[in-house]
Amino acid sequence: MSHVVVSGMGLVTPVGTSAEEVMAAMCEGRSGLARPDADGPLAGSLEVAGFAPPVDPASVLPAPDTRLVDRCIVMAMRAAADALADAGIEVGRDVDPYRIGVILSGNGGLATLEAQVVVRTQRGRLGVSPYLLPAMLPNMSAARIAIRHGIRGYSSSVSTACAAGAQSVGEGLRLLRADEADVVVVGCSEAPLFPTLADTFGNARALARGWADDPTGASRPFDRRRNGLVLGEGAGVLVLERAEHADARGAAGYADVLGWGATNDAHHPTTPHPDGEGAAACMRQALRSAGIGPQDIGYVNAHGTSTRLGDLAEVVAIRKVFGGHAPPVSATKAVTGHLLGASGVVESAVSVLALGRGLLPPTHNLDDPDPACELDHVRKGPRPAPGITHVMSNSFGFGGHNISLVYGLPSTRLARSV
Amino acid sequence: MSTEEIRAFVLASLSAMNYDTTDVDDDTLLGPAGADLESLSLAELGVRVEEEFGVRFDDDEAELLGTMTVGEFGAAVAARIQAAPTAGH
């Protein structure tokens, strides 16, 4: 069975667009959360959100296609181009076009659909753009990345809400282990900062409230004062590659993707099962898939969205898997907000960098840990962890979807310096 | 509605659709060999004309728009406006 290595990464997040920038923000507690513009469409819907930097559509698309395209697709294309460049891969030169795939996921361009519904209400049938579907369908990030880079192998898009990005990594691992590709571009992109989505999260009472005067304090996983998630936007893309293929072209790996788990709580559309059994089974499955035991994990990047029930269920699950010797845990959504499906890929990148550096990013804002959430929390600054060999990243989504990913030191001859 | 006005509307539409109209004239093909409108752009041009002038190209006619020049398209629109004088606004 092939070893599978992460050979490139591309990020568009509220705390930066390079691995260096993102990791520095997380270690220093530099938050990407801010109040929305008081005169903008989100005022009244969101107190605080994680805004990613602007990405010019013209930097990734031909001019006629830039007029109507959702931000999630533009961010996905930017992150994918950056990840392929980071891996040093040009399709056709470094990999056979039919041996590279793309799995790029997310909820699709719902903001663009919302805007077109408004146009139709105002102007009628003729106001609706023929470009709407390529501008917003959930598979269009994968499709447009395939078109731009000439990727002719497997392509797909996963729709498992906030587990979609992590699941894309797992699906990529499966393809590469089955020798159905040499390289797979995996990732997720989400642009949820528009009124209708903000309002449904708000009306469902899922959002952090009461933080308008302290926006950077709004996301506080595992803290006693946590009271909801903070929506964020962004994209994360990893280039996964068979280690032999990377070695053959002299490429260095960041880390190996060693295993993954995928389960469902089979409990409720939006609430995690309080016994954490589905999530625990998922983590155990990931350990088995990686061929290691719980004692081998040196760090867990938790899903940790800062909701009361979600954080608690994850803590219960982590304790079930790791017993009284749970590894250090942190939740980096404290500074990014919840990038929905994209969070699993961004947090995979962070986990991989933590592994490479032997330095664990903290959970920012974890000032007063909830006694019900007791774990070995990394807080109040990064924690050196020299010699760690394996890390885990958890992602859980509406629908009860659970994904856990396990990363280990790179098996390529060359290792990326991080 | 004069052909000049229709031509101006078509050129303004192409510009609004982010196509370069610097070298576009009556003899320029709308499709790949000329202005390079692809299928969805041609569909959008048809919708814009329908919204502006109240004339409609059927689906099978719309498929042929890419083979028309700007001048031929303008003439086709003008003919339809004339045939349906109450349409438009």
Coordinates of C-alpha atoms in Angstrom, one line a residue:
Chain A
M1 CA 0.0 0.0 0.0
S2 CA 1.4 3.4 -1.0
H3 CA 2.4 6.0 1.5
V4 CA 0.6 9.2 0.9
V5 CA 2.2 12.5 1.6
V6 CA 1.1 16.1 1.7
S7 CA 3.3 17.8 -0.8
G8 CA 1.6 21.2 -1.1
M9 CA -0.9 23.5 0.6
G10 CA -2.8 26.6 -0.3
L11 CA -4.9 28.6 2.2
V12 CA -7.2 31.6 2.2
T13 CA -8.3 32.3 5.7
P14 CA -9.3 35.1 8.0
V15 CA -5.8 34.9 9.6
G16 CA -3.8 34.8 6.4
T17 CA -3.0 33.2 3.1
S18 CA 0.2 31.4 3.7
A19 CA 1.1 28.6 6.1
E20 CA 3.6 30.8 7.8
E21 CA 1.1 33.6 8.4
V22 CA -1.7 31.3 9.5
M23 CA 0.5 29.4 12.0
A24 CA 2.0 32.6 13.4
A25 CA -1.5 34.1 13.9
M26 CA -2.6 30.9 15.7
C27 CA 0.5 30.8 17.9
E28 CA 0.3 34.5 18.8
G29 CA -3.4 34.6 19.2
R30 CA -3.8 37.2 16.5
S31 CA -7.5 36.9 15.7
G32 CA -9.2 37.1 12.3
L33 CA -12.6 37.9 13.8
A34 CA -14.1 41.3 13.3
R35 CA -17.5 43.1 13.3
P36 CA -19.2 43.3 9.9
D37 CA -19.5 46.7 8.3
A38 CA -22.2 48.7 10.1
D39 CA -23.7 49.8 6.7
G40 CA -23.3 46.4 5.0
P41 CA -25.8 43.6 4.3
L42 CA -24.6 41.6 7.3
A43 CA -25.3 44.3 9.9
G44 CA -28.0 43.1 12.1
S45 CA -27.5 39.5 11.1
L46 CA -24.0 38.9 12.5
E47 CA -22.3 40.5 15.4
V48 CA -18.9 39.1 14.4
A49 CA -17.4 37.0 11.6
G50 CA -14.1 35.7 10.2
F51 CA -13.5 37.6 7.0
A52 CA -10.9 36.3 4.6
P53 CA -8.9 38.7 2.5
P54 CA -10.3 39.7 -0.9
V55 CA -9.3 37.5 -3.9
D56 CA -9.5 39.0 -7.3
P57 CA -11.6 36.7 -9.6
A58 CA -9.6 37.9 -12.5
S59 CA -6.5 36.3 -11.0
V60 CA -8.0 32.9 -11.5
L61 CA -10.7 33.2 -14.2
P62 CA -11.1 34.6 -17.8
A63 CA -12.7 38.0 -17.8
P64 CA -16.2 37.0 -19.0
D65 CA -16.5 34.4 -16.2
T66 CA -15.7 37.0 -13.5
R67 CA -19.0 38.8 -13.6
L68 CA -21.0 36.2 -11.9
V69 CA -19.0 33.7 -9.8
D70 CA -19.4 32.9 -6.2
R71 CA -16.6 33.8 -3.8
C72 CA -16.3 30.2 -2.7
I73 CA -15.2 29.2 -6.2
V74 CA -12.7 32.0 -6.5
M75 CA -11.2 31.2 -3.1
A76 CA -11.0 27.5 -4.0
M77 CA -9.3 28.3 -7.3
R78 CA -6.8 30.6 -5.6
A79 CA -6.0 28.1 -2.9
A80 CA -5.6 25.3 -5.4
A81 CA -3.3 27.3 -7.6
D82 CA -1.2 28.1 -4.6
A83 CA -1.2 24.5 -3.4
L84 CA -0.1 23.2 -6.8
A85 CA 2.6 25.9 -7.0
D86 CA 3.7 25.0 -3.5
A87 CA 4.0 21.4 -4.5
G88 CA 5.9 22.4 -7.6
I89 CA 3.4 20.5 -9.8
E90 CA 2.5 21.5 -13.3
V91 CA 0.0 19.1 -14.8
G92 CA 1.5 17.4 -17.8
R93 CA 5.0 18.2 -16.8
D94 CA 5.1 16.6 -13.3
V95 CA 2.1 14.3 -13.4
D96 CA 0.1 12.6 -16.1
P97 CA -3.2 14.6 -16.6
Y98 CA -5.2 11.3 -16.1
R99 CA -3.3 10.4 -12.9
I100 CA -4.2 13.6 -11.1
G101 CA -7.6 14.1 -9.5
V102 CA -9.4 16.9 -7.7
I103 CA -11.9 16.6 -4.8
L104 CA -13.0 20.1 -3.9
S105 CA -16.0 20.4 -1.6
G106 CA -18.3 22.7 0.2
N107 CA -21.9 24.0 0.3
G108 CA -21.6 25.8 -3.0
G109 CA -22.3 29.4 -3.9
L110 CA -25.5 30.0 -2.0
A111 CA -24.8 33.7 -1.7
T112 CA -24.9 34.0 -5.5
L113 CA -28.2 32.0 -5.5
E114 CA -29.6 34.4 -2.9
A115 CA -28.6 37.4 -5.0
Q116 CA -30.2 36.0 -8.1
V117 CA -33.4 35.3 -6.3
V118 CA -33.5 39.0 -5.3
V119 CA -32.8 40.0 -9.0
R120 CA -35.6 37.7 -10.2
T121 CA -38.0 39.2 -7.7
Q122 CA -37.1 42.6 -8.9
R123 CA -36.8 42.1 -12.7
G124 CA -38.6 38.8 -13.3
R125 CA -37.5 35.9 -15.5
L126 CA -35.2 37.8 -17.7
G127 CA -33.1 39.1 -14.8
V128 CA -31.7 35.6 -14.0
S129 CA -28.3 35.0 -15.4
P130 CA -27.5 32.0 -17.6
Y131 CA -24.3 31.9 -15.7
L132 CA -25.9 31.0 -12.4
L133 CA -25.2 27.3 -12.3
P134 CA -21.5 27.5 -13.2
A135 CA -21.3 30.3 -10.7
M136 CA -22.7 28.4 -7.7
L137 CA -23.0 24.7 -8.0
P138 CA -21.1 22.8 -5.3
N139 CA -19.1 20.8 -7.8
M140 CA -17.9 23.9 -9.7
S141 CA -14.8 24.5 -7.6
A142 CA -13.6 21.1 -8.6
A143 CA -14.7 21.6 -12.2
R144 CA -13.1 25.0 -12.6
I145 CA -9.8 23.8 -11.0
A146 CA -9.8 20.8 -13.4
I147 CA -10.4 23.2 -16.4
R148 CA -7.7 25.7 -15.3
H149 CA -5.0 23.2 -14.5
G150 CA -5.9 20.5 -17.1
I151 CA -6.7 17.8 -14.4
R152 CA -8.3 15.0 -16.3
G153 CA -8.5 12.2 -13.7
Y154 CA -11.1 11.6 -10.9
S155 CA -13.0 14.7 -9.9
S156 CA -15.7 15.1 -7.3
S157 CA -17.2 17.2 -4.6
V158 CA -18.3 16.0 -1.1
S159 CA -21.3 17.5 0.6
T160 CA -21.2 16.6 4.2
A161 CA -21.4 20.1 5.7
C162 CA -18.7 20.9 8.1
A163 CA -17.0 17.5 7.7
A164 CA -16.7 18.0 3.9
G165 CA -13.2 19.3 3.8
A166 CA -11.8 16.6 6.1
Q167 CA -13.8 14.0 4.2
S168 CA -12.2 15.2 0.9
V169 CA -8.8 14.5 2.4
G170 CA -9.9 11.0 3.4
E171 CA -11.4 10.3 -0.1
G172 CA -8.1 11.5 -1.6
L173 CA -6.2 9.1 0.6
R174 CA -8.4 6.3 -0.5
L175 CA -7.9 7.0 -4.2
L176 CA -4.1 7.2 -3.8
R177 CA -3.9 4.0 -1.6
A178 CA -5.9 2.2 -4.3
D179 CA -3.4 3.4 -6.9
E180 CA -6.1 5.2 -8.9
A181 CA -4.1 8.4 -9.0
D182 CA -0.6 9.7 -8.3
V183 CA -1.7 13.1 -7.1
V184 CA -5.0 14.3 -5.8
V185 CA -5.9 18.0 -5.1
V186 CA -8.2 17.9 -2.1
G187 CA -9.9 20.8 -0.3
C188 CA -12.9 22.8 0.6
S189 CA -14.1 26.3 0.2
E190 CA -16.9 28.1 2.0
A191 CA -18.3 31.6 1.6
P192 CA -21.2 31.7 4.1
L193 CA -21.1 35.4 5.0
F194 CA -24.4 36.5 3.5
P195 CA -27.7 37.4 5.1
T196 CA -29.9 34.4 4.6
L197 CA -27.3 31.9 5.9
A198 CA -26.3 34.2 8.7
D199 CA -30.0 34.5 9.7
T200 CA -30.7 30.8 9.7
F201 CA -27.7 30.1 11.9
G202 CA -28.8 33.0 14.1
N203 CA -32.4 32.0 14.3
A204 CA -31.2 28.4 15.2
R205 CA -29.4 30.0 18.1
A206 CA -26.1 28.6 16.9
L207 CA -24.1 31.8 16.9
A208 CA -22.1 33.4 19.6
R209 CA -24.0 36.4 21.1
G210 CA -23.1 39.3 23.2
W211 CA -19.6 39.9 21.8
A212 CA -20.2 43.0 19.7
D213 CA -17.9 45.0 21.9
D214 CA -15.3 42.3 22.0
P215 CA -15.4 40.5 18.6
T216 CA -12.1 38.7 19.0
G217 CA -13.4 37.1 22.2
A218 CA -16.5 35.6 20.6
S219 CA -15.1 32.2 19.6
R220 CA -13.8 30.5 22.8
P221 CA -13.9 26.7 22.5
F222 CA -14.1 24.8 25.8
D223 CA -14.3 28.0 27.8
R224 CA -16.9 28.5 30.4
R225 CA -18.3 31.6 28.7
R226 CA -18.6 30.1 25.2
N227 CA -22.1 30.6 23.8
G228 CA -22.0 29.7 20.1
L229 CA -19.9 29.6 16.9
V230 CA -18.6 32.4 14.8
L231 CA -19.1 32.1 11.1
G232 CA -16.0 32.5 8.9
E233 CA -15.1 32.2 5.3
G234 CA -12.1 30.7 3.6
A235 CA -10.6 27.8 1.6
G236 CA -8.0 25.2 2.2
V237 CA -6.4 22.9 -0.3
L238 CA -3.8 20.2 0.1
V239 CA -1.9 18.4 -2.6
L240 CA -1.8 14.7 -1.7
E241 CA 0.7 12.5 -3.5
R242 CA 1.9 9.0 -3.5
A243 CA 5.3 9.2 -1.7
E244 CA 7.0 7.2 -4.5
H245 CA 5.7 9.7 -7.0
A246 CA 7.0 12.6 -4.9
D247 CA 10.4 11.0 -4.4
A248 CA 10.6 10.3 -8.2
R249 CA 10.3 14.0 -8.9
G250 CA 12.5 15.0 -5.9
A251 CA 9.6 16.7 -4.0
A252 CA 9.6 17.1 -0.2
G253 CA 6.6 16.1 1.9
Y254 CA 5.1 18.0 4.8
A255 CA 3.7 14.9 6.4
D256 CA 2.1 11.6 5.6
V257 CA -1.6 11.1 5.7
L258 CA -1.7 7.9 7.6
G259 CA -5.4 7.2 8.2
W260 CA -8.9 8.4 8.5
G261 CA -12.2 7.5 10.1
A262 CA -15.7 8.3 9.0
T263 CA -18.8 7.6 11.0
N264 CA -22.3 9.0 11.5
D265 CA -24.0 9.8 14.9
A266 CA -27.4 8.7 13.4
H267 CA -29.0 10.9 16.0
H268 CA -30.2 14.3 14.9
P269 CA -29.8 16.6 11.9
T270 CA -27.8 19.3 13.7
T271 CA -27.1 18.2 17.3
P272 CA -24.2 15.8 18.1
H273 CA -25.0 12.8 20.2
P274 CA -24.2 13.7 23.8
D275 CA -22.5 10.3 24.4
G276 CA -19.9 11.1 21.8
E277 CA -19.9 7.5 20.7
G278 CA -20.0 8.3 17.0
A279 CA -17.1 10.7 17.2
A280 CA -15.2 8.2 19.4
A281 CA -15.7 5.4 17.0
C282 CA -14.5 7.7 14.2
M283 CA -11.2 8.5 16.1
R284 CA -10.7 4.8 16.8
Q285 CA -11.2 4.0 13.2
A286 CA -8.7 6.6 12.1
L287 CA -6.1 5.2 14.5
R288 CA -6.7 1.7 13.2
S289 CA -6.5 3.0 9.6
A290 CA -3.1 4.6 10.5
G291 CA -1.9 1.4 12.2
I292 CA -1.2 3.2 15.5
G293 CA -2.6 3.3 19.0
P294 CA -4.0 6.2 21.0
Q295 CA -0.7 6.6 22.9
D296 CA 1.0 7.5 19.6
I297 CA -1.0 10.7 19.1
G298 CA 0.9 13.8 20.3
Y299 CA -1.7 16.4 19.5
V300 CA -5.4 16.7 18.7
N301 CA -6.7 19.6 16.7
A302 CA -10.3 19.5 17.9
H303 CA -13.3 20.4 15.9
G304 CA -14.1 22.8 18.8
T305 CA -16.6 25.2 17.4
S306 CA -17.3 27.0 20.7
T307 CA -20.9 25.7 21.0
R308 CA -22.0 24.4 24.4
L309 CA -23.1 21.0 23.2
G310 CA -20.6 20.4 20.4
D311 CA -17.5 21.0 22.5
L312 CA -18.8 18.9 25.4
A313 CA -19.6 16.0 23.1
E314 CA -16.2 16.1 21.6
V315 CA -14.5 16.2 25.0
V316 CA -16.6 13.1 26.0
A317 CA -15.5 11.4 22.8
I318 CA -11.8 12.3 23.2
R319 CA -11.8 10.9 26.8
K320 CA -13.4 7.7 25.6
V321 CA -10.7 7.1 23.0
F322 CA -7.6 8.3 24.9
G323 CA -8.7 7.6 28.5
G324 CA -7.0 9.5 31.2
H325 CA -3.9 10.1 29.1
A326 CA -5.4 12.3 26.4
P327 CA -2.8 14.2 24.3
P328 CA -2.7 18.0 24.3
V329 CA -5.7 19.4 22.5
S330 CA -6.4 22.8 21.0
A331 CA -9.1 24.4 18.8
T332 CA -7.9 27.0 16.4
K333 CA -11.4 28.2 15.4
A334 CA -10.9 30.6 18.2
V335 CA -9.0 32.9 15.8
T336 CA -10.5 31.9 12.4
G337 CA -14.1 31.4 13.3
H338 CA -15.9 28.4 11.8
L339 CA -15.0 28.0 8.2
L340 CA -17.6 25.2 7.9
G341 CA -16.3 22.5 5.6
A342 CA -13.1 24.4 4.8
S343 CA -12.1 24.3 8.5
G344 CA -11.1 20.6 8.3
V345 CA -8.5 21.3 5.6
V346 CA -7.2 24.5 7.2
E347 CA -6.9 22.7 10.5
S348 CA -5.2 19.7 8.7
A349 CA -2.6 22.2 7.4
V350 CA -2.2 23.6 10.9
S351 CA -1.9 20.1 12.4
V352 CA 0.7 19.2 9.8
L353 CA 2.7 22.4 10.6
A354 CA 2.5 21.7 14.3
L355 CA 3.9 18.2 13.7
G356 CA 6.7 19.5 11.5
R357 CA 7.6 22.3 14.0
G358 CA 7.0 20.3 17.2
L359 CA 5.0 23.4 18.3
L360 CA 1.3 23.2 19.3
P361 CA -0.9 26.2 18.7
P362 CA -3.1 27.2 21.6
T363 CA -6.8 27.6 22.0
H364 CA -7.1 31.4 22.1
N365 CA -9.7 32.8 24.5
L366 CA -9.6 29.7 26.7
D367 CA -9.3 31.8 29.8
D368 CA -11.6 29.8 32.1
P369 CA -11.8 26.2 31.0
D370 CA -15.3 24.7 31.5
P371 CA -14.8 22.1 34.2
A372 CA -17.1 19.8 32.1
C373 CA -14.5 20.1 29.2
E374 CA -11.5 19.2 31.2
L375 CA -8.6 18.0 29.0
D376 CA -4.9 18.8 28.5
H377 CA -5.7 22.0 26.8
V378 CA -3.0 24.0 25.1
R379 CA -3.8 27.6 26.1
K380 CA -2.2 30.9 26.8
G381 CA 0.4 30.5 24.2
P382 CA 1.9 27.7 22.0
R383 CA 3.4 24.7 23.6
P384 CA 6.7 23.1 22.5
A385 CA 6.2 19.4 21.7
P386 CA 9.6 18.2 20.5
G387 CA 9.6 14.6 19.2
I388 CA 5.9 14.3 18.4
T389 CA 5.3 11.8 15.6
H390 CA 1.6 11.8 15.0
V391 CA -1.3 14.3 15.2
M392 CA -5.1 14.0 14.7
S393 CA -7.5 16.5 13.3
N394 CA -11.3 16.2 14.0
S395 CA -14.2 17.5 11.9
F396 CA -17.9 17.0 12.6
G397 CA -20.7 18.2 10.5
F398 CA -24.4 18.9 10.6
G399 CA -26.0 15.6 9.6
G400 CA -24.0 13.8 12.2
H401 CA -21.0 13.3 9.9
N402 CA -17.7 12.6 11.8
I403 CA -14.3 12.6 10.2
S404 CA -10.9 12.1 11.9
L405 CA -7.6 12.3 10.1
V406 CA -4.2 11.1 11.3
Y407 CA -1.0 12.6 10.1
G408 CA 2.6 11.4 10.7
L409 CA 6.1 12.4 9.8
P410 CA 6.8 12.4 6.1
S411 CA 8.0 9.2 4.5
T412 CA 9.5 11.0 1.5
R413 CA 13.2 11.1 1.2
L414 CA 13.0 14.9 1.6
A415 CA 11.0 16.6 4.3
R416 CA 9.6 20.1 4.0
S417 CA 11.2 22.6 6.3
V418 CA 8.3 24.4 8.1
Chain B
M1 CA -35.3 51.5 -33.5
S2 CA -32.3 52.2 -35.7
T3 CA -29.6 49.6 -36.5
E4 CA -27.1 52.0 -35.0
E5 CA -29.0 51.9 -31.7
I6 CA -29.2 48.1 -31.8
R7 CA -25.5 47.9 -32.6
A8 CA -24.6 50.2 -29.8
F9 CA -26.7 48.1 -27.4
V10 CA -25.0 44.9 -28.6
L11 CA -21.5 46.4 -28.1
A12 CA -22.5 47.8 -24.7
S13 CA -23.7 44.4 -23.8
L14 CA -20.5 42.7 -24.8
S15 CA -18.5 45.3 -22.8
A16 CA -20.8 44.7 -19.8
M17 CA -20.1 41.0 -20.2
N18 CA -16.4 41.7 -19.9
Y19 CA -15.6 41.1 -23.6
D20 CA -13.0 43.3 -25.3
T21 CA -14.9 45.2 -28.1
T22 CA -11.9 47.2 -29.3
D23 CA -11.7 45.4 -32.7
V24 CA -15.4 44.4 -32.9
D25 CA -17.3 45.8 -35.9
D26 CA -20.3 44.7 -38.1
D27 CA -18.2 42.0 -39.7
T28 CA -17.0 40.4 -36.5
L29 CA -18.5 36.9 -35.8
L30 CA -20.1 36.6 -32.4
G31 CA -18.7 33.1 -31.9
P32 CA -15.2 31.6 -31.4
A33 CA -13.7 32.9 -34.6
G34 CA -14.6 36.5 -33.7
A35 CA -15.8 38.1 -30.5
D36 CA -15.4 34.6 -28.9
L37 CA -18.7 34.4 -27.1
E38 CA -19.2 30.9 -25.7
S39 CA -22.6 29.2 -25.3
L40 CA -23.6 30.9 -22.1
S41 CA -22.5 34.3 -23.3
L42 CA -24.6 33.9 -26.4
A43 CA -27.5 32.9 -24.3
E44 CA -27.0 35.9 -22.1
L45 CA -26.8 38.2 -25.2
G46 CA -30.2 36.7 -26.3
V47 CA -31.7 37.4 -22.9
R48 CA -30.4 41.0 -22.8
V49 CA -31.9 41.6 -26.2
E50 CA -35.2 40.1 -25.1
E51 CA -35.3 42.2 -22.0
E52 CA -34.4 45.4 -23.9
F53 CA -36.4 45.0 -27.1
G54 CA -39.0 42.4 -26.2
V55 CA -38.0 40.1 -29.1
R56 CA -37.1 36.5 -28.5
F57 CA -34.9 34.0 -30.3
D58 CA -36.1 30.4 -30.0
D59 CA -33.7 27.8 -28.6
D60 CA -32.8 26.4 -32.1
E61 CA -32.2 29.9 -33.4
A62 CA -30.1 30.8 -30.4
E63 CA -27.7 27.9 -31.2
L64 CA -26.9 29.7 -34.5
L65 CA -26.1 33.1 -33.0
G66 CA -22.4 32.2 -32.7
T67 CA -22.3 31.9 -36.5
M68 CA -23.7 35.4 -37.0
T69 CA -21.7 38.5 -37.3
V70 CA -22.5 41.5 -35.2
G71 CA -24.1 43.2 -38.2
E72 CA -26.2 40.1 -39.0
F73 CA -27.4 39.8 -35.4
G74 CA -28.3 43.5 -35.3
A75 CA -30.3 43.1 -38.5
A76 CA -32.1 40.0 -37.2
V77 CA -33.0 41.9 -34.0
A78 CA -34.2 44.9 -36.1
A79 CA -36.4 42.6 -38.3
R80 CA -38.0 41.1 -35.2
I81 CA -38.7 44.4 -33.7
Q82 CA -40.3 45.5 -36.9
A83 CA -42.4 42.3 -37.1
A84 CA -43.6 42.9 -33.6
P85 CA -44.1 46.6 -33.3
T86 CA -45.9 46.5 -30.0
A87 CA -43.1 44.6 -28.3
G88 CA -40.2 46.3 -26.6
H89 CA -40.2 49.3 -24.3

